[in-house]
PDB file of C-alpha atoms in Angstrom:
ATOM      1  CA  MET B  54     -89.408 -62.215  57.862  1.00  0.00           C
ATOM      2  CA  VAL B  55     -88.127 -65.278  59.489  1.00  0.00           C
ATOM      3  CA  LYS B  56     -88.962 -68.708  58.557  1.00  0.00           C
ATOM      4  CA  LYS B  57     -88.273 -71.890  60.935  1.00  0.00           C
ATOM      5  CA  ARG B  58     -88.397 -75.360  59.961  1.00  0.00           C
ATOM      6  CA  GLN B  59     -87.852 -78.718  61.886  1.00  0.00           C
ATOM      7  CA  GLU B  60     -87.845 -82.174  60.519  1.00  0.00           C
ATOM      8  CA  ASN B  61     -87.724 -85.811  61.458  1.00  0.00           C
ATOM      9  CA  ASP B  62     -87.473 -88.447  59.435  1.00  0.00           C
ATOM     10  CA  CYS B  63     -90.191 -90.517  61.263  1.00  0.00           C
ATOM     11  CA  ALA B  64     -92.861 -87.481  60.591  1.00  0.00           C
ATOM     12  CA  ALA B  65     -91.463 -86.667  56.955  1.00  0.00           C
ATOM     13  CA  ASP B  66     -94.909 -86.613  54.788  1.00  0.00           C
ATOM     14  CA  ASN B  67     -93.941 -83.675  52.592  1.00  0.00           C
ATOM     15  CA  SER B  68     -91.603 -83.107  50.035  1.00  0.00           C
ATOM     16  CA  GLY B  69     -89.469 -80.587  51.729  1.00  0.00           C
ATOM     17  CA  ALA B  70     -88.904 -82.846  54.385  1.00  0.00           C
ATOM     18  CA  GLN B  71     -88.304 -85.920  51.617  1.00  0.00           C
ATOM     19  CA  LEU B  72     -85.429 -83.528  50.702  1.00  0.00           C
ATOM     20  CA  LEU B  73     -84.198 -83.328  53.764  1.00  0.00           C
ATOM     21  CA  SER B  74     -84.586 -86.857  54.582  1.00  0.00           C
ATOM     22  CA  LYS B  75     -82.285 -87.963  51.640  1.00  0.00           C
ATOM     23  CA  LEU B  76     -79.917 -85.003  52.754  1.00  0.00           C
ATOM     24  CA  SER B  77     -79.261 -86.546  55.900  1.00  0.00           C
ATOM     25  CA  TYR B  78     -78.904 -90.129  54.176  1.00  0.00           C
ATOM     26  CA  SER B  79     -76.386 -88.759  51.902  1.00  0.00           C
ATOM     27  CA  ILE B  80     -74.046 -87.553  54.916  1.00  0.00           C
ATOM     28  CA  THR B  81     -73.220 -91.371  55.675  1.00  0.00           C
ATOM     29  CA  ARG B  82     -71.424 -92.019  52.324  1.00  0.00           C
ATOM     30  CA  SER B  83     -69.279 -88.913  51.977  1.00  0.00           C
ATOM     31  CA  TRP B  84     -69.039 -85.672  53.649  1.00  0.00           C
ATOM     32  CA  LYS B  85     -67.789 -84.304  50.851  1.00  0.00           C
ATOM     33  CA  VAL B  86     -70.428 -85.005  48.556  1.00  0.00           C
ATOM     34  CA  ALA B  87     -72.913 -84.354  51.906  1.00  0.00           C
ATOM     35  CA  ILE B  88     -71.488 -80.665  52.227  1.00  0.00           C
ATOM     36  CA  MET B  89     -72.360 -79.710  48.696  1.00  0.00           C
ATOM     37  CA  GLN B  90     -75.338 -80.925  48.823  1.00  0.00           C
ATOM     38  CA  VAL B  91     -75.935 -79.074  52.104  1.00  0.00           C
ATOM     39  CA  LYS B  92     -74.886 -75.873  50.271  1.00  0.00           C
ATOM     40  CA  GLN B  93     -76.746 -76.335  47.200  1.00  0.00           C
ATOM     41  CA  PHE B  94     -79.729 -77.016  49.204  1.00  0.00           C
ATOM     42  CA  ALA B  95     -79.305 -73.987  51.280  1.00  0.00           C
ATOM     43  CA  ALA B  96     -78.573 -71.660  48.419  1.00  0.00           C
ATOM     44  CA  VAL B  97     -82.125 -72.439  46.965  1.00  0.00           C
ATOM     45  CA  ILE B  98     -84.180 -72.202  50.337  1.00  0.00           C
ATOM     46  CA  SER B  99     -82.335 -68.679  50.543  1.00  0.00           C
ATOM     47  CA  LEU B 100     -83.045 -68.035  47.258  1.00  0.00           C
ATOM     48  CA  ALA B 101     -86.878 -68.843  47.913  1.00  0.00           C
ATOM     49  CA  PHE B 102     -86.751 -67.290  51.511  1.00  0.00           C
ATOM     50  CA  ALA B 103     -85.722 -63.936  49.643  1.00  0.00           C
ATOM     51  CA  ALA B 104     -88.311 -64.034  47.283  1.00  0.00           C
ATOM     52  CA  LEU B 105     -90.913 -64.822  49.722  1.00  0.00           C
ATOM     53  CA  GLY B 106     -89.057 -61.789  51.808  1.00  0.00           C
ATOM     54  CA  SER B 107     -89.689 -59.149  48.903  1.00  0.00           C
ATOM     55  CA  MET B 108     -93.499 -60.209  48.994  1.00  0.00           C
ATOM     56  CA  ALA B 109     -93.955 -59.742  52.176  1.00  0.00           C
ATOM     57  CA  GLY B 110     -91.670 -57.233  53.327  1.00  0.00           C
ATOM     58  CA  ALA B 111     -93.918 -55.481  56.202  1.00  0.00           C
ATOM     59  CA  GLN B 112     -93.992 -58.547  58.500  1.00  0.00           C
ATOM     60  CA  ALA B 113     -92.365 -57.478  61.434  1.00  0.00           C
ATOM     61  CA  GLN B 114     -89.000 -58.815  62.692  1.00  0.00           C
ATOM     62  CA  THR B 115     -87.581 -59.255  66.329  1.00  0.00           C
ATOM     63  CA  MET B 116     -84.654 -56.597  65.756  1.00  0.00           C
ATOM     64  CA  GLN B 117     -82.278 -56.434  68.813  1.00  0.00           C
ATOM     65  CA  ALA B 118     -79.457 -53.268  69.104  1.00  0.00           C
ATOM     66  CA  ILE B 119     -76.235 -53.941  70.715  1.00  0.00           C
ATOM     67  CA  GLN B 120     -73.357 -51.375  70.440  1.00  0.00           C
ATOM     68  CA  GLY B 121     -69.799 -52.052  69.092  1.00  0.00           C
ATOM     69  CA  ALA B 122     -66.915 -50.038  68.989  1.00  0.00           C
ATOM     70  CA  ASN B 123     -67.219 -48.193  66.024  1.00  0.00           C
ATOM     71  CA  VAL B 124     -70.840 -49.629  64.889  1.00  0.00           C
ATOM     72  CA  VAL B 125     -74.141 -50.840  65.901  1.00  0.00           C
ATOM     73  CA  PHE B 126     -75.350 -54.486  65.328  1.00  0.00           C
ATOM     74  CA  TYR B 127     -79.049 -54.842  65.060  1.00  0.00           C
ATOM     75  CA  TYR B 128     -79.621 -58.700  64.774  1.00  0.00           C
ATOM     76  CA  ASP B 129     -82.936 -60.777  64.580  1.00  0.00           C
ATOM     77  CA  ALA B 130     -83.713 -62.627  67.813  1.00  0.00           C
ATOM     78  CA  ASP B 131     -85.894 -65.031  65.940  1.00  0.00           C
ATOM     79  CA  VAL B 132     -82.761 -66.437  64.573  1.00  0.00           C
ATOM     80  CA  TRP B 133     -80.291 -65.935  66.960  1.00  0.00           C
ATOM     81  CA  GLY B 134     -82.066 -65.653  70.562  1.00  0.00           C
ATOM     82  CA  THR B 135     -82.773 -62.732  72.955  1.00  0.00           C
ATOM     83  CA  ASN B 136     -79.711 -61.620  74.860  1.00  0.00           C
ATOM     84  CA  THR B 137     -77.219 -64.220  73.114  1.00  0.00           C
ATOM     85  CA  ALA B 138     -74.922 -61.781  71.524  1.00  0.00           C
ATOM     86  CA  THR B 139     -71.664 -60.379  72.930  1.00  0.00           C
ATOM     87  CA  VAL B 140     -69.626 -57.893  71.089  1.00  0.00           C
ATOM     88  CA  THR B 141     -66.058 -57.132  71.354  1.00  0.00           C
ATOM     89  CA  GLY B 142     -64.514 -53.892  69.229  1.00  0.00           C
ATOM     90  CA  ASN B 143     -66.557 -54.546  66.094  1.00  0.00           C
ATOM     91  CA  SER B 144     -66.872 -58.257  66.398  1.00  0.00           C
ATOM     92  CA  ILE B 145     -70.138 -60.033  67.450  1.00  0.00           C
ATOM     93  CA  SER B 146     -70.514 -63.917  68.778  1.00  0.00           C
ATOM     94  CA  PHE B 147     -73.698 -65.369  69.077  1.00  0.00           C
ATOM     95  CA  ALA B 148     -74.394 -67.945  71.686  1.00  0.00           C
ATOM     96  CA  MET B 149     -76.731 -70.449  70.007  1.00  0.00           C
ATOM     97  CA  PRO B 150     -80.286 -71.150  71.545  1.00  0.00           C
ATOM     98  CA  ALA B 151     -81.703 -74.267  72.362  1.00  0.00           C
ATOM     99  CA  SER B 152     -83.467 -74.730  69.031  1.00  0.00           C
ATOM    100  CA  TYR B 153     -79.691 -75.562  67.957  1.00  0.00           C
ATOM    101  CA  GLN B 154     -79.461 -78.697  69.617  1.00  0.00           C
ATOM    102  CA  LEU B 155     -80.543 -81.882  68.219  1.00  0.00           C
ATOM    103  CA  SER B 156     -81.125 -85.256  69.027  1.00  0.00           C
ATOM    104  CA  VAL B 157     -81.896 -88.442  67.385  1.00  0.00           C
ATOM    105  CA  THR B 158     -82.719 -92.068  69.003  1.00  0.00           C
ATOM    106  CA  GLY B 159     -82.348 -95.415  66.845  1.00  0.00           C
ATOM    107  CA  LEU B 160     -84.617 -98.099  68.414  1.00  0.00           C
ATOM    108  CA  SER B 161     -82.886-101.205  66.311  1.00  0.00           C
ATOM    109  CA  ALA B 162     -79.822-102.203  64.457  1.00  0.00           C
ATOM    110  CA  THR B 163     -81.616-100.956  60.888  1.00  0.00           C
ATOM    111  CA  ASP B 164     -82.809 -97.648  62.206  1.00  0.00           C
ATOM    112  CA  THR B 165     -81.921 -94.529  60.203  1.00  0.00           C
ATOM    113  CA  PRO B 166     -83.060 -91.981  62.698  1.00  0.00           C
ATOM    114  CA  SER B 167     -82.526 -88.007  61.562  1.00  0.00           C
ATOM    115  CA  SER B 168     -83.426 -84.554  62.206  1.00  0.00           C
ATOM    116  CA  PHE B 169     -82.420 -81.383  60.798  1.00  0.00           C
ATOM    117  CA  TYR B 170     -83.195 -77.466  61.827  1.00  0.00           C
ATOM    118  CA  THR B 171     -82.873 -74.430  59.539  1.00  0.00           C
ATOM    119  CA  GLY B 172     -83.309 -70.935  60.924  1.00  0.00           C
ATOM    120  CA  HIS B 173     -84.006 -68.031  57.870  1.00  0.00           C
ATOM    121  CA  SER B 174     -84.047 -64.457  58.103  1.00  0.00           C
ATOM    122  CA  THR B 175     -83.953 -61.528  55.471  1.00  0.00           C
ATOM    123  CA  SER B 176     -82.380 -59.589  58.129  1.00  0.00           C
ATOM    124  CA  ALA B 177     -80.367 -62.328  60.256  1.00  0.00           C
ATOM    125  CA  LEU B 178     -77.894 -59.120  60.929  1.00  0.00           C
ATOM    126  CA  VAL B 179     -77.198 -55.628  60.073  1.00  0.00           C
ATOM    127  CA  VAL B 180     -74.149 -53.670  60.933  1.00  0.00           C
ATOM    128  CA  VAL B 181     -74.691 -49.671  60.593  1.00  0.00           C
ATOM    129  CA  ALA B 182     -71.073 -47.760  60.666  1.00  0.00           C
ATOM    130  CA  LYS B 183     -71.407 -44.601  63.609  1.00  0.00           C
ATOM    131  CA  ASN B 184     -71.006 -41.149  62.465  1.00  0.00           C
ATOM    132  CA  GLY B 185     -67.012 -40.779  61.149  1.00  0.00           C
ATOM    133  CA  TYR B 186     -66.707 -44.775  60.004  1.00  0.00           C
ATOM    134  CA  THR B 187     -67.463 -46.819  56.697  1.00  0.00           C
ATOM    135  CA  LEU B 188     -67.047 -50.481  56.527  1.00  0.00           C
ATOM    136  CA  ALA B 189     -65.609 -52.961  54.321  1.00  0.00           C
ATOM    137  CA  MET B 190     -67.066 -56.013  52.569  1.00  0.00           C
ATOM    138  CA  ASP B 191     -64.226 -58.317  54.010  1.00  0.00           C
ATOM    139  CA  VAL B 192     -66.362 -60.118  57.072  1.00  0.00           C
ATOM    140  CA  GLY B 193     -64.656 -62.788  58.888  1.00  0.00           C
ATOM    141  CA  VAL B 194     -67.236 -65.812  59.936  1.00  0.00           C
ATOM    142  CA  SER B 195     -66.453 -68.490  62.496  1.00  0.00           C
ATOM    143  CA  LEU B 196     -68.744 -71.613  63.039  1.00  0.00           C
ATOM    144  CA  GLN B 197     -68.309 -73.767  66.042  1.00  0.00           C
ATOM    145  CA  GLY B 198     -70.389 -76.938  66.960  1.00  0.00           C
ATOM    146  CA  SER B 199     -70.065 -80.178  69.012  1.00  0.00           C
ATOM    147  CA  ALA B 200     -71.567 -83.474  68.786  1.00  0.00           C
ATOM    148  CA  ASN B 201     -71.663 -87.040  71.067  1.00  0.00           C
ATOM    149  CA  LEU B 202     -72.495 -89.849  68.174  1.00  0.00           C
ATOM    150  CA  VAL B 203     -73.266 -92.964  67.884  1.00  0.00           C
ATOM    151  CA  ALA B 204     -70.294 -95.003  66.066  1.00  0.00           C
ATOM    152  CA  GLY B 205     -70.575 -94.154  62.547  1.00  0.00           C
ATOM    153  CA  GLY B 206     -72.979 -90.894  63.381  1.00  0.00           C
ATOM    154  CA  ASN B 207     -72.742 -87.488  61.313  1.00  0.00           C
ATOM    155  CA  ALA B 208     -73.429 -83.769  62.445  1.00  0.00           C
ATOM    156  CA  ILE B 209     -73.272 -81.285  60.223  1.00  0.00           C
ATOM    157  CA  GLY B 210     -73.409 -77.538  61.066  1.00  0.00           C
ATOM    158  CA  TYR B 211     -73.981 -74.846  58.200  1.00  0.00           C
ATOM    159  CA  VAL B 212     -74.136 -70.786  57.502  1.00  0.00           C
ATOM    160  CA  GLY B 213     -75.631 -70.170  53.895  1.00  0.00           C
ATOM    161  CA  GLN B 214     -75.897 -66.328  53.620  1.00  0.00           C
ATOM    162  CA  TYR B 215     -75.718 -63.204  51.605  1.00  0.00           C
ATOM    163  CA  LEU B 216     -73.674 -60.401  52.186  1.00  0.00           C
ATOM    164  CA  SER B 217     -75.349 -57.257  50.827  1.00  0.00           C
ATOM    165  CA  TYR B 218     -74.944 -53.443  51.193  1.00  0.00           C
ATOM    166  CA  GLY B 219     -78.312 -51.188  52.276  1.00  0.00           C
ATOM    167  CA  ASN B 220     -80.470 -49.489  54.359  1.00  0.00           C
ATOM    168  CA  TYR B 221     -81.388 -49.640  57.869  1.00  0.00           C
ATOM    169  CA  GLU B 222     -84.576 -47.798  58.603  1.00  0.00           C
ATOM    170  CA  HIS B 223     -87.232 -48.206  61.294  1.00  0.00           C
ATOM    171  CA  ASP B 224     -86.081 -51.539  62.127  1.00  0.00           C
ATOM    172  CA  MET B 225     -86.146 -52.504  58.549  1.00  0.00           C
ATOM    173  CA  TYR B 226     -83.490 -53.435  56.182  1.00  0.00           C
ATOM    174  CA  MET B 227     -83.514 -52.669  52.657  1.00  0.00           C
ATOM    175  CA  PRO B 228     -80.806 -54.465  50.158  1.00  0.00           C
ATOM    176  CA  VAL B 229     -79.462 -52.500  47.337  1.00  0.00           C
ATOM    177  CA  HIS B 230     -76.848 -54.887  45.928  1.00  0.00           C
ATOM    178  CA  SER B 231     -75.659 -58.534  46.932  1.00  0.00           C
ATOM    179  CA  LEU B 232     -71.923 -58.400  47.519  1.00  0.00           C
ATOM    180  CA  GLU B 233     -71.198 -62.066  48.036  1.00  0.00           C
ATOM    181  CA  TYR B 234     -72.481 -65.291  49.085  1.00  0.00           C
ATOM    182  CA  ILE B 235     -71.114 -66.751  52.265  1.00  0.00           C
ATOM    183  CA  SER B 236     -70.916 -70.752  52.321  1.00  0.00           C
ATOM    184  CA  LEU B 237     -69.270 -71.869  55.731  1.00  0.00           C
ATOM    185  CA  SER B 238     -70.106 -75.727  56.834  1.00  0.00           C
ATOM    186  CA  GLY B 239     -68.574 -78.024  59.582  1.00  0.00           C
ATOM    187  CA  TYR B 240     -68.629 -81.535  59.544  1.00  0.00           C
ATOM    188  CA  THR B 241     -67.768 -84.080  62.189  1.00  0.00           C
ATOM    189  CA  ASP B 242     -67.869 -87.823  62.788  1.00  0.00           C
ATOM    190  CA  GLN B 243     -66.766 -87.429  66.365  1.00  0.00           C
ATOM    191  CA  THR B 244     -66.904 -84.766  68.905  1.00  0.00           C
ATOM    192  CA  GLY B 245     -67.021 -81.282  67.190  1.00  0.00           C
ATOM    193  CA  TYR B 246     -65.636 -78.717  64.274  1.00  0.00           C
ATOM    194  CA  SER B 247     -64.551 -75.076  64.340  1.00  0.00           C
ATOM    195  CA  GLU B 248     -64.393 -73.692  60.899  1.00  0.00           C
ATOM    196  CA  HIS B 249     -63.624 -69.888  59.533  1.00  0.00           C
ATOM    197  CA  TYR B 250     -64.361 -67.903  56.334  1.00  0.00           C
ATOM    198  CA  THR B 251     -63.551 -64.807  55.327  1.00  0.00           C
ATOM    199  CA  THR B 252     -64.945 -62.822  52.276  1.00  0.00           C
ATOM    200  CA  ALA B 253     -63.513 -61.554  49.295  1.00  0.00           C
ATOM    201  CA  VAL B 254     -61.658 -57.872  49.985  1.00  0.00           C
ATOM    202  CA  GLY B 255     -62.439 -54.727  47.958  1.00  0.00           C
ATOM    203  CA  SER B 256     -61.896 -51.212  47.619  1.00  0.00           C
ATOM    204  CA  ALA B 257     -65.143 -49.813  48.463  1.00  0.00           C
ATOM    205  CA  THR B 258     -66.322 -48.910  51.700  1.00  0.00           C
ATOM    206  CA  TYR B 259     -70.219 -49.025  52.916  1.00  0.00           C
ATOM    207  CA  LYS B 260     -71.864 -47.531  55.640  1.00  0.00           C
ATOM    208  CA  THR B 261     -74.737 -50.311  56.113  1.00  0.00           C
ATOM    209  CA  LEU B 262     -74.052 -53.910  55.453  1.00  0.00           C
ATOM    210  CA  GLY B 263     -76.825 -56.885  56.171  1.00  0.00           C
ATOM    211  CA  LEU B 264     -76.215 -60.544  55.887  1.00  0.00           C
ATOM    212  CA  SER B 265     -79.641 -62.616  55.118  1.00  0.00           C
ATOM    213  CA  GLY B 266     -80.141 -66.461  54.882  1.00  0.00           C
ATOM    214  CA  GLU B 267     -79.968 -69.621  57.137  1.00  0.00           C
ATOM    215  CA  VAL B 268     -78.051 -71.297  59.675  1.00  0.00           C
ATOM    216  CA  LEU B 269     -78.770 -75.351  59.538  1.00  0.00           C
ATOM    217  CA  LEU B 270     -78.005 -77.989  61.766  1.00  0.00           C
ATOM    218  CA  GLY B 271     -78.262 -81.916  60.687  1.00  0.00           C
ATOM    219  CA  VAL B 272     -77.431 -84.902  62.881  1.00  0.00           C
ATOM    220  CA  ASN B 273     -78.011 -88.596  62.046  1.00  0.00           C
ATOM    221  CA  HIS B 274     -76.995 -92.318  62.281  1.00  0.00           C
ATOM    222  CA  THR B 275     -77.455 -95.872  61.748  1.00  0.00           C
ATOM    223  CA  GLY B 276     -78.589 -98.439  64.264  1.00  0.00           C
ATOM    224  CA  THR B 277     -79.318 -98.104  68.179  1.00  0.00           C
ATOM    225  CA  GLY B 278     -78.607 -95.311  70.547  1.00  0.00           C
ATOM    226  CA  VAL B 279     -78.804 -91.504  71.009  1.00  0.00           C
ATOM    227  CA  SER B 280     -76.900 -89.416  68.796  1.00  0.00           C
ATOM    228  CA  THR B 281     -76.692 -85.367  69.978  1.00  0.00           C
ATOM    229  CA  ALA B 282     -75.324 -82.036  67.863  1.00  0.00           C
ATOM    230  CA  SER B 283     -75.346 -78.649  68.186  1.00  0.00           C
ATOM    231  CA  ILE B 284     -74.216 -75.203  66.970  1.00  0.00           C
ATOM    232  CA  ASP B 285     -72.478 -73.623  69.509  1.00  0.00           C
ATOM    233  CA  GLN B 286     -71.488 -70.274  68.368  1.00  0.00           C
ATOM    234  CA  VAL B 287     -71.389 -68.052  65.303  1.00  0.00           C
ATOM    235  CA  SER B 288     -69.140 -64.982  65.072  1.00  0.00           C
ATOM    236  CA  TYR B 289     -68.657 -62.010  62.640  1.00  0.00           C
ATOM    237  CA  ALA B 290     -65.738 -59.792  62.535  1.00  0.00           C
ATOM    238  CA  PHE B 291     -66.064 -56.568  60.499  1.00  0.00           C
ATOM    239  CA  ASN B 292     -63.527 -54.366  59.177  1.00  0.00           C
ATOM    240  CA  VAL B 293     -63.908 -50.660  60.005  1.00  0.00           C
ATOM    241  CA  SER B 294     -62.164 -47.428  58.808  1.00  0.00           C
ATOM    242  CA  ALA B 295     -62.284 -43.786  60.235  1.00  0.00           C
ATOM    243  CA  VAL B 296     -63.184 -41.518  57.547  1.00  0.00           C
ATOM    244  CA  PRO B 297     -61.597 -38.123  57.660  1.00  0.00           C
ATOM    245  CA  GLU B 298     -63.173 -35.102  59.108  1.00  0.00           C
ATOM    246  CA  PRO B 299     -63.837 -32.322  56.754  1.00  0.00           C
ATOM    247  CA  ASP B 300     -61.069 -30.305  59.043  1.00  0.00           C
ATOM    248  CA  THR B 301     -58.455 -32.770  58.057  1.00  0.00           C
ATOM    249  CA  TYR B 302     -59.132 -32.599  54.258  1.00  0.00           C
ATOM    250  CA  LEU B 303     -58.901 -28.270  54.734  1.00  0.00           C
ATOM    251  CA  LEU B 304     -55.476 -28.874  56.479  1.00  0.00           C
ATOM    252  CA  LEU B 305     -54.377 -31.491  54.135  1.00  0.00           C
ATOM    253  CA  LEU B 306     -55.125 -29.029  51.178  1.00  0.00           C
ATOM    254  CA  THR B 307     -53.640 -26.059  52.844  1.00  0.00           C
ATOM    255  CA  GLY B 308     -50.639 -28.067  53.382  1.00  0.00           C
ATOM    256  CA  VAL B 309     -50.364 -28.755  50.039  1.00  0.00           C
ATOM    257  CA  GLY B 310     -50.787 -25.361  48.661  1.00  0.00           C
ATOM    258  CA  VAL B 311     -47.838 -24.490  51.137  1.00  0.00           C
ATOM    259  CA  LEU B 312     -45.529 -26.607  49.511  1.00  0.00           C
ATOM    260  CA  ALA B 313     -46.486 -25.751  46.051  1.00  0.00           C
ATOM    261  CA  TYR B 314     -45.747 -22.202  46.826  1.00  0.00           C
ATOM    262  CA  ALA B 315     -42.816 -22.643  48.622  1.00  0.00           C
ATOM    263  CA  ARG B 316     -41.709 -24.907  45.526  1.00  0.00           C
ATOM    264  CA  ARG B 317     -42.613 -22.103  43.115  1.00  0.00           C
ATOM    265  CA  ARG B 318     -40.522 -19.337  45.409  1.00  0.00           C
ATOM    266  CA  HIS B 319     -37.377 -21.809  45.297  1.00  0.00           C
ATOM    267  CA  GLY B 320     -37.716 -22.429  41.572  1.00  0.00           C
ATOM    268  CA  ARG B 321     -37.405 -18.383  41.059  1.00  0.00           C
ATOM    269  CA  ALA B 322     -34.610 -18.123  43.436  1.00  0.00           C
TER     270      ALA B 322
END
């Protein structure tokens, strides 16, 4: 299930839009406070859409597949766009679609134009290890954005997603357990940002990992002029390990047995 939303202060007439409006105004005060509010807002929205997704899981998603070195990536084209992905090894990068390009215009010195866009999916990205390989839970996430802002303007990009393990069948991802909430934000009052986040390292390995949540972009300024902002690229790097084949285990056990036998004979001698 995919939910998208775009709001502008000039047309904000419901509670959700009012919340976005308040959030955009807060960016002009303190970027640290603004980012915290964005994270809180995104987490609430993510939980809400997750609940909706569990009630309407049968709704179709536009999933596209692309081969990695040791994994297969499945991504929701309604969020990332069609044919926007490039793969290097076991890493995937998305050149963000035009929906992640925003522009606001102020006509007077007292205008405070702002705009937000959110793309949400319960299966934004699913990664399935190929036979003979497994996935670790440590995932690297990168966020890059650019802006052309009126003096005093601000732009923020945000990736808020749950990393989970589960099963992928018939173009449907069924999460089993959540591993970590990824919270990655980029802020600029100049020309752009580049941020990186790495999830915790664990000893467990998995066959299938999934990412669900939103990618959010916002821009605002005070006064006359035009400000533009975009999220240019979001990337994910996965840690993949080879699983020893049964023949490898057999050879290992045979070697241990030979060493044990030789040690016993040496002891008797």
